[in-house]
Amino acid sequence: MTEVEQADRFARAREAQSVALIEDYVEMIGDLIAELGEARVADIAERMGVAQPTATKAIARLKRDGFATSRPYRGVFLTEEGAELAERVRARHRTVVALLVAVGVPEEIAELDAEGIEHHVSEQSLKAFEDFLQGK
Amino acid sequence: MTEVEQADRFARAREAQSVALIEDYVEMIGDLIAELGEARVADIAERMGVAQPTATKAIARLKRDGFATSRPYRGVFLTEEGAELAERVRARHRTVVALLVAVGVPEEIAELDAEGIEHHVSEQSLKAFEDFLQGK
DNA sequence: GATGATCTATAGCCTATGCTATATTTAAAT
DNA sequence: ATTTAAATATAGCATAGGCTATAGATCATC
Ligand SMILES: [Mn+2]
Ligand SMILES: [Mn+2]
Ligand SMILES: [Mn+2]
Ligand SMILES: [Mn+2]
């Protein structure tokens, strides 16, 4: 492996990481809307395990990036792009957990590890996981 | 899943992430020392794909955390703790790649994805991967 | 409709992680 | 030994993502 290839690999991991938080927020806002009919800042903060101003700031980035909208003192909503991302992220999360369980990871551990792993699973790997799970 | 459990899960993923860069630097410095006999800042920066001052700053954190030492205008060295971490990280990296390949991910893709995934694989999952790879 | 509780926004702070520009030191070449 | 080149350190800046404290808005209750 050349230096450049290695550098690209690390750059890719860094990029995936920068998207990870966005993905988790978007997925979770989708969950809240599905469960409660709305996503309030306080609920988002509680589920993410962060302070409320931290959630507010993250939501501002989601809005800036076109994944969400919100009005002051009202809830947070997903844009079409945000809703699509949430759906992809949710499906990938399920697949990753299923793959981990399929190779012998206990359910509980699989859920824990998947929360981080999912953001680094490429489309190609995801496809391989699905094929493996279907016994192909 | 309760709100607290979910929050803990996210907190765990955040923690894993904060360790990820440290792990990659330490592993890579170990590689350089093994290959070239020394790890120079310029080489570290090139392999990580970052500017030289970025590498210098990361090395300062490694030193602060007890994983490395260095003298001005000289190379970087791993402490005993750093060398042990490097070895663990290297072994885990190999196992993750092997697991991905075993479930059908192409070698190249496996290497790419593993660079990010590895940092979120718990001891328990790692053990499960090893057992799976041994056909148990 | 006032009032107290709750929710949200804002200000201000911190660390990590990136960058460019430039000073300083070491190494190489003449 | 100079001079030049290369490596390293340092200064200064930016953004992301944490936090606490507090101001401001909304909601519920009487
Ligand atoms: Mn996640
Ligand atoms: Mn998830
Ligand atoms: Mn890595
Ligand atoms: Mn690695």
GROMACS .gro file of C-alpha atoms (C1' of nucleotides) and ligand atoms in nm:
model
  336
    1MET     CA    1   0.000   0.000   0.000
    2THR     CA    2   0.139   0.340  -0.097
    3GLU     CA    3   0.146   0.640   0.135
    4VAL     CA    4  -0.120   0.807  -0.072
    5GLU     CA    5  -0.353   0.507  -0.058
    6GLN     CA    6  -0.316   0.490   0.317
    7ALA     CA    7  -0.376   0.864   0.345
    8ASP     CA    8  -0.691   0.829   0.133
    9ARG     CA    9  -0.812   0.553   0.359
   10PHE     CA   10  -0.771   0.769   0.665
   11ALA     CA   11  -0.932   1.063   0.489
   12ARG     CA   12  -1.228   0.842   0.408
   13ALA     CA   13  -1.264   0.736   0.770
   14ARG     CA   14  -1.248   1.101   0.878
   15GLU     CA   15  -1.517   1.194   0.628
   16ALA     CA   16  -1.739   0.908   0.746
   17GLN     CA   17  -1.696   1.029   1.099
   18SER     CA   18  -1.797   1.384   1.017
   19VAL     CA   19  -2.120   1.246   0.873
   20ALA     CA   20  -2.185   1.009   1.164
   21LEU     CA   21  -2.339   1.257   1.405
   22ILE     CA   22  -2.559   1.401   1.133
   23GLU     CA   23  -2.683   1.052   1.052
   24ASP     CA   24  -2.760   0.970   1.413
   25TYR     CA   25  -2.949   1.294   1.468
   26VAL     CA   26  -3.151   1.256   1.151
   27GLU     CA   27  -3.239   0.895   1.223
   28MET     CA   28  -3.337   0.980   1.579
   29ILE     CA   29  -3.550   1.279   1.481
   30GLY     CA   30  -3.728   1.046   1.241
   31ASP     CA   31  -3.788   0.804   1.528
   32LEU     CA   32  -3.932   1.077   1.748
   33ILE     CA   33  -4.166   1.203   1.480
   34ALA     CA   34  -4.284   0.848   1.415
   35GLU     CA   35  -4.335   0.774   1.784
   36LEU     CA   36  -4.456   1.104   1.924
   37GLY     CA   37  -4.574   1.295   1.621
   38GLU     CA   38  -4.309   1.559   1.675
   39ALA     CA   39  -3.942   1.604   1.764
   40ARG     CA   40  -3.876   1.855   2.039
   41VAL     CA   41  -3.529   1.983   2.120
   42ALA     CA   42  -3.555   1.855   2.475
   43ASP     CA   43  -3.638   1.502   2.358
   44ILE     CA   44  -3.361   1.506   2.100
   45ALA     CA   45  -3.109   1.616   2.362
   46GLU     CA   46  -3.224   1.351   2.608
   47ARG     CA   47  -3.202   1.067   2.358
   48MET     CA   48  -2.863   1.179   2.230
   49GLY     CA   49  -2.739   1.210   2.584
   50VAL     CA   50  -2.619   1.568   2.539
   51ALA     CA   51  -2.710   1.903   2.692
   52GLN     CA   52  -2.992   2.091   2.531
   53PRO     CA   53  -2.776   2.369   2.380
   54THR     CA   54  -2.559   2.099   2.222
   55ALA     CA   55  -2.866   1.958   2.050
   56THR     CA   56  -2.976   2.305   1.942
   57LYS     CA   57  -2.639   2.364   1.781
   58ALA     CA   58  -2.647   2.028   1.604
   59ILE     CA   59  -2.995   2.103   1.473
   60ALA     CA   60  -2.861   2.429   1.334
   61ARG     CA   61  -2.607   2.229   1.135
   62LEU     CA   62  -2.879   1.994   1.011
   63LYS     CA   63  -3.078   2.296   0.892
   64ARG     CA   64  -2.772   2.449   0.731
   65ASP     CA   65  -2.709   2.122   0.546
   66GLY     CA   66  -3.068   2.092   0.430
   67PHE     CA   67  -3.173   1.791   0.635
   68ALA     CA   68  -3.411   1.964   0.873
   69THR     CA   69  -3.620   2.271   0.936
   70SER     CA   70  -3.748   2.422   1.259
   71ARG     CA   71  -3.920   2.726   1.394
   72PRO     CA   72  -3.820   2.889   1.724
   73TYR     CA   73  -3.986   2.726   2.024
   74ARG     CA   74  -4.148   2.473   1.793
   75GLY     CA   75  -4.040   2.127   1.690
   76VAL     CA   76  -3.785   2.004   1.442
   77PHE     CA   77  -3.891   1.861   1.107
   78LEU     CA   78  -3.706   1.660   0.844
   79THR     CA   79  -3.683   1.782   0.488
   80GLU     CA   80  -3.744   1.532   0.212
   81GLU     CA   81  -3.369   1.484   0.191
   82GLY     CA   82  -3.355   1.436   0.567
   83ALA     CA   83  -3.635   1.181   0.565
   84GLU     CA   84  -3.462   0.984   0.290
   85LEU     CA   85  -3.135   0.987   0.479
   86ALA     CA   86  -3.312   0.874   0.794
   87GLU     CA   87  -3.464   0.579   0.610
   88ARG     CA   88  -3.132   0.471   0.459
   89VAL     CA   89  -2.957   0.504   0.795
   90ARG     CA   90  -3.227   0.306   0.974
   91ALA     CA   91  -3.212   0.024   0.720
   92ARG     CA   92  -2.833   0.010   0.734
   93HIS     CA   93  -2.843   0.005   1.113
   94ARG     CA   94  -3.073  -0.297   1.108
   95THR     CA   95  -2.855  -0.479   0.857
   96VAL     CA   96  -2.539  -0.418   1.056
   97VAL     CA   97  -2.698  -0.549   1.375
   98ALA     CA   98  -2.828  -0.853   1.190
   99LEU     CA   99  -2.485  -0.924   1.043
  100LEU     CA  100  -2.317  -0.898   1.380
  101VAL     CA  101  -2.571  -1.131   1.536
  102ALA     CA  102  -2.533  -1.371   1.244
  103VAL     CA  103  -2.160  -1.409   1.308
  104GLY     CA  104  -2.215  -1.471   1.677
  105VAL     CA  105  -2.219  -1.134   1.852
  106PRO     CA  106  -2.473  -1.125   2.138
  107GLU     CA  107  -2.776  -0.912   2.057
  108GLU     CA  108  -2.705  -0.649   2.324
  109ILE     CA  109  -2.344  -0.606   2.220
  110ALA     CA  110  -2.443  -0.597   1.856
  111GLU     CA  111  -2.674  -0.305   1.922
  112LEU     CA  112  -2.404  -0.117   2.111
  113ASP     CA  113  -2.129  -0.170   1.854
  114ALA     CA  114  -2.356  -0.110   1.557
  115GLU     CA  115  -2.418   0.245   1.669
  116GLY     CA  116  -2.058   0.329   1.577
  117ILE     CA  117  -1.985   0.068   1.310
  118GLU     CA  118  -2.281   0.157   1.087
  119HIS     CA  119  -2.129   0.487   0.980
  120HIS     CA  120  -1.828   0.316   0.828
  121VAL     CA  121  -2.007   0.047   0.628
  122SER     CA  122  -1.991   0.127   0.257
  123GLU     CA  123  -2.262   0.046   0.006
  124GLN     CA  124  -2.055  -0.245  -0.118
  125SER     CA  125  -2.011  -0.391   0.228
  126LEU     CA  126  -2.378  -0.339   0.301
  127LYS     CA  127  -2.465  -0.532  -0.011
  128ALA     CA  128  -2.228  -0.811   0.092
  129PHE     CA  129  -2.390  -0.820   0.437
  130GLU     CA  130  -2.736  -0.854   0.284
  131ASP     CA  131  -2.625  -1.134   0.056
  132PHE     CA  132  -2.458  -1.313   0.343
  133LEU     CA  133  -2.770  -1.282   0.557
  134GLN     CA  134  -2.979  -1.432   0.277
  135GLY     CA  135  -2.751  -1.729   0.262
  136LYS     CA  136  -2.625  -1.647  -0.086
  137MET     CA  137  -3.506   0.072   2.474
  138THR     CA  138  -3.522   0.356   2.726
  139GLU     CA  139  -3.401   0.708   2.656
  140VAL     CA  140  -3.112   0.654   2.894
  141GLU     CA  141  -3.001   0.332   2.724
  142GLN     CA  142  -3.008   0.502   2.389
  143ALA     CA  143  -2.816   0.797   2.527
  144ASP     CA  144  -2.555   0.562   2.672
  145ARG     CA  145  -2.520   0.393   2.337
  146PHE     CA  146  -2.452   0.723   2.164
  147ALA     CA  147  -2.214   0.828   2.440
  148ARG     CA  148  -2.025   0.505   2.388
  149ALA     CA  149  -1.995   0.569   2.014
  150ARG     CA  150  -1.871   0.923   2.084
  151GLU     CA  151  -1.611   0.792   2.323
  152ALA     CA  152  -1.493   0.532   2.072
  153GLN     CA  153  -1.457   0.807   1.819
  154SER     CA  154  -1.245   1.022   2.045
  155VAL     CA  155  -1.004   0.731   2.079
  156ALA     CA  156  -1.001   0.646   1.709
  157LEU     CA  157  -0.750   0.903   1.592
  158ILE     CA  158  -0.516   0.818   1.878
  159GLU     CA  159  -0.533   0.453   1.781
  160ASP     CA  160  -0.461   0.522   1.416
  161TYR     CA  161  -0.163   0.744   1.494
  162VAL     CA  162  -0.016   0.496   1.740
  163GLU     CA  163  -0.059   0.202   1.504
  164MET     CA  164   0.094   0.396   1.221
  165ILE     CA  165   0.389   0.522   1.419
  166GLY     CA  166   0.453   0.159   1.511
  167ASP     CA  167   0.444   0.069   1.141
  168LEU     CA  168   0.695   0.341   1.053
  169ILE     CA  169   0.935   0.236   1.326
  170ALA     CA  170   0.910  -0.126   1.213
  171GLU     CA  171   0.962  -0.036   0.847
  172LEU     CA  172   1.206   0.253   0.859
  173GLY     CA  173   1.359   0.229   1.204
  174GLU     CA  174   1.215   0.566   1.297
  175ALA     CA  175   0.898   0.772   1.275
  176ARG     CA  176   0.950   1.127   1.153
  177VAL     CA  177   0.682   1.392   1.171
  178ALA     CA  178   0.688   1.440   0.794
  179ASP     CA  179   0.626   1.069   0.732
  180ILE     CA  180   0.351   1.056   0.990
  181ALA     CA  181   0.179   1.355   0.831
  182GLU     CA  182   0.210   1.208   0.483
  183ARG     CA  183   0.066   0.870   0.579
  184MET     CA  184  -0.218   1.024   0.777
  185GLY     CA  185  -0.294   1.255   0.487
  186VAL     CA  186  -0.280   1.571   0.699
  187ALA     CA  187  -0.061   1.882   0.704
  188GLN     CA  188   0.257   1.861   0.905
  189PRO     CA  189   0.142   2.094   1.185
  190THR     CA  190  -0.169   1.882   1.225
  191ALA     CA  191   0.051   1.578   1.285
  192THR     CA  192   0.270   1.771   1.526
  193LYS     CA  193  -0.033   1.868   1.728
  194ALA     CA  194  -0.164   1.511   1.734
  195ILE     CA  195   0.176   1.388   1.850
  196ALA     CA  196   0.160   1.639   2.134
  197ARG     CA  197  -0.165   1.478   2.245
  198LEU     CA  198  -0.011   1.132   2.223
  199LYS     CA  199   0.273   1.252   2.446
  200ARG     CA  200   0.034   1.413   2.688
  201ASP     CA  201  -0.159   1.085   2.710
  202GLY     CA  202   0.152   0.877   2.766
  203PHE     CA  203   0.158   0.689   2.435
  204ALA     CA  204   0.462   0.852   2.279
  205THR     CA  205   0.771   1.058   2.341
  206SER     CA  206   0.973   1.282   2.113
  207ARG     CA  207   1.251   1.534   2.114
  208PRO     CA  208   1.245   1.853   1.905
  209TYR     CA  209   1.363   1.796   1.547
  210ARG     CA  210   1.402   1.427   1.622
  211GLY     CA  211   1.174   1.131   1.567
  212VAL     CA  212   0.871   1.010   1.757
  213PHE     CA  213   0.888   0.703   1.979
  214LEU     CA  214   0.622   0.488   2.140
  215THR     CA  215   0.614   0.432   2.513
  216GLU     CA  216   0.558   0.080   2.639
  217GLU     CA  217   0.192   0.167   2.673
  218GLY     CA  218   0.192   0.305   2.320
  219ALA     CA  219   0.356  -0.006   2.179
  220GLU     CA  220   0.104  -0.230   2.352
  221LEU     CA  221  -0.183  -0.022   2.216
  222ALA     CA  222  -0.033  -0.036   1.868
  223GLU     CA  223  -0.015  -0.415   1.885
  224ARG     CA  224  -0.375  -0.451   2.003
  225VAL     CA  225  -0.497  -0.210   1.737
  226ARG     CA  226  -0.302  -0.387   1.464
  227ALA     CA  227  -0.439  -0.727   1.562
  228ARG     CA  228  -0.794  -0.598   1.580
  229HIS     CA  229  -0.756  -0.432   1.240
  230ARG     CA  230  -0.650  -0.765   1.087
  231THR     CA  231  -0.940  -0.950   1.246
  232VAL     CA  232  -1.194  -0.696   1.126
  233VAL     CA  233  -1.063  -0.716   0.771
  234ALA     CA  234  -1.068  -1.096   0.785
  235LEU     CA  235  -1.425  -1.097   0.914
  236LEU     CA  236  -1.542  -0.863   0.642
  237VAL     CA  237  -1.376  -1.076   0.375
  238ALA     CA  238  -1.523  -1.390   0.530
  239VAL     CA  239  -1.877  -1.258   0.488
  240GLY     CA  240  -1.814  -1.163   0.128
  241VAL     CA  241  -1.676  -0.810   0.124
  242PRO     CA  242  -1.410  -0.762  -0.147
  243GLU     CA  243  -1.058  -0.732  -0.006
  244GLU     CA  244  -1.009  -0.372  -0.118
  245ILE     CA  245  -1.340  -0.254   0.025
  246ALA     CA  246  -1.276  -0.448   0.344
  247GLU     CA  247  -0.951  -0.261   0.398
  248LEU     CA  248  -1.120   0.073   0.340
  249ASP     CA  249  -1.417   0.012   0.567
  250ALA     CA  250  -1.209  -0.155   0.838
  251GLU     CA  251  -1.016   0.166   0.895
  252GLY     CA  252  -1.327   0.318   1.046
  253ILE     CA  253  -1.511   0.011   1.172
  254GLU     CA  254  -1.225  -0.123   1.382
  255HIS     CA  255  -1.259   0.154   1.640
  256HIS     CA  256  -1.614   0.051   1.724
  257VAL     CA  257  -1.562  -0.321   1.764
  258SER     CA  258  -1.581  -0.420   2.131
  259GLU     CA  259  -1.378  -0.696   2.293
  260GLN     CA  260  -1.685  -0.917   2.291
  261SER     CA  261  -1.748  -0.863   1.921
  262LEU     CA  262  -1.382  -0.918   1.847
  263LYS     CA  263  -1.396  -1.250   2.028
  264ALA     CA  264  -1.707  -1.345   1.832
  265PHE     CA  265  -1.530  -1.255   1.507
  266GLU     CA  266  -1.234  -1.476   1.598
  267ASP     CA  267  -1.457  -1.768   1.683
  268PHE     CA  268  -1.650  -1.724   1.362
  269LEU     CA  269  -1.330  -1.714   1.158
  270GLN     CA  270  -1.213  -2.036   1.320
  271GLY     CA  271  -1.535  -2.204   1.217
  272LYS     CA  272  -1.655  -2.251   1.573
  273DG     C1'  273  -5.538   3.683   3.264
  274DA     C1'  274  -5.160   3.644   3.602
  275DT     C1'  275  -4.818   3.325   3.744
  276DG     C1'  276  -4.513   2.956   3.791
  277DA     C1'  277  -4.318   2.574   3.544
  278DT     C1'  278  -4.112   2.419   3.144
  279DC     C1'  279  -3.897   2.460   2.713
  280DT     C1'  280  -3.587   2.699   2.393
  281DA     C1'  281  -3.241   3.029   2.258
  282DT     C1'  282  -2.828   3.272   2.339
  283DA     C1'  283  -2.384   3.393   2.530
  284DG     C1'  284  -1.957   3.248   2.649
  285DC     C1'  285  -1.631   2.901   2.742
  286DC     C1'  286  -1.343   2.469   2.631
  287DT     C1'  287  -1.091   2.090   2.357
  288DA     C1'  288  -1.001   1.841   1.931
  289DT     C1'  289  -0.881   1.857   1.475
  290DG     C1'  290  -0.802   2.063   1.062
  291DC     C1'  291  -0.552   2.455   0.780
  292DT     C1'  292  -0.173   2.827   0.603
  293DA     C1'  293   0.216   3.110   0.674
  294DT     C1'  294   0.645   3.162   0.869
  295DA     C1'  295   1.036   3.112   1.192
  296DT     C1'  296   1.380   2.798   1.343
  297DT     C1'  297   1.670   2.408   1.333
  298DT     C1'  298   1.909   2.039   1.115
  299DA     C1'  299   2.112   1.824   0.716
  300DA     C1'  300   2.328   1.847   0.264
  301DA     C1'  301   2.603   2.042  -0.089
  302DT     C1'  302   2.946   2.321  -0.267
  303DA     C1'  303   3.273   2.703   0.636
  304DT     C1'  304   2.893   2.893   0.376
  305DT     C1'  305   2.503   2.841   0.172
  306DT     C1'  306   2.103   2.604   0.054
  307DA     C1'  307   1.748   2.268   0.119
  308DA     C1'  308   1.459   2.011   0.406
  309DA     C1'  309   1.238   1.916   0.832
  310DT     C1'  310   1.022   2.082   1.236
  311DA     C1'  311   0.808   2.412   1.542
  312DT     C1'  312   0.520   2.789   1.622
  313DA     C1'  313   0.162   3.136   1.554
  314DG     C1'  314  -0.275   3.226   1.423
  315DC     C1'  315  -0.714   3.099   1.231
  316DA     C1'  316  -1.142   2.808   1.149
  317DT     C1'  317  -1.519   2.461   1.247
  318DA     C1'  318  -1.728   2.086   1.514
  319DG     C1'  319  -1.906   1.950   1.914
  320DG     C1'  320  -1.908   1.949   2.398
  321DC     C1'  321  -2.042   2.228   2.847
  322DT     C1'  322  -2.283   2.585   3.207
  323DA     C1'  323  -2.539   2.987   3.306
  324DT     C1'  324  -2.901   3.266   3.194
  325DA     C1'  325  -3.245   3.519   2.923
  326DG     C1'  326  -3.668   3.475   2.685
  327DA     C1'  327  -4.090   3.238   2.515
  328DT     C1'  328  -4.465   2.919   2.569
  329DC     C1'  329  -4.776   2.637   2.832
  330DA     C1'  330  -5.056   2.496   3.216
  331DT     C1'  331  -5.301   2.609   3.615
  332DC     C1'  332  -5.555   2.864   3.896
  333MN      MN  333  -2.484   0.558   1.494
  334MN      MN  334  -2.801   0.400   1.435
  335MN      MN  335  -0.858   0.321   1.183
  336MN      MN  336  -0.625   0.052   1.136
   0.00000   0.00000   0.00000
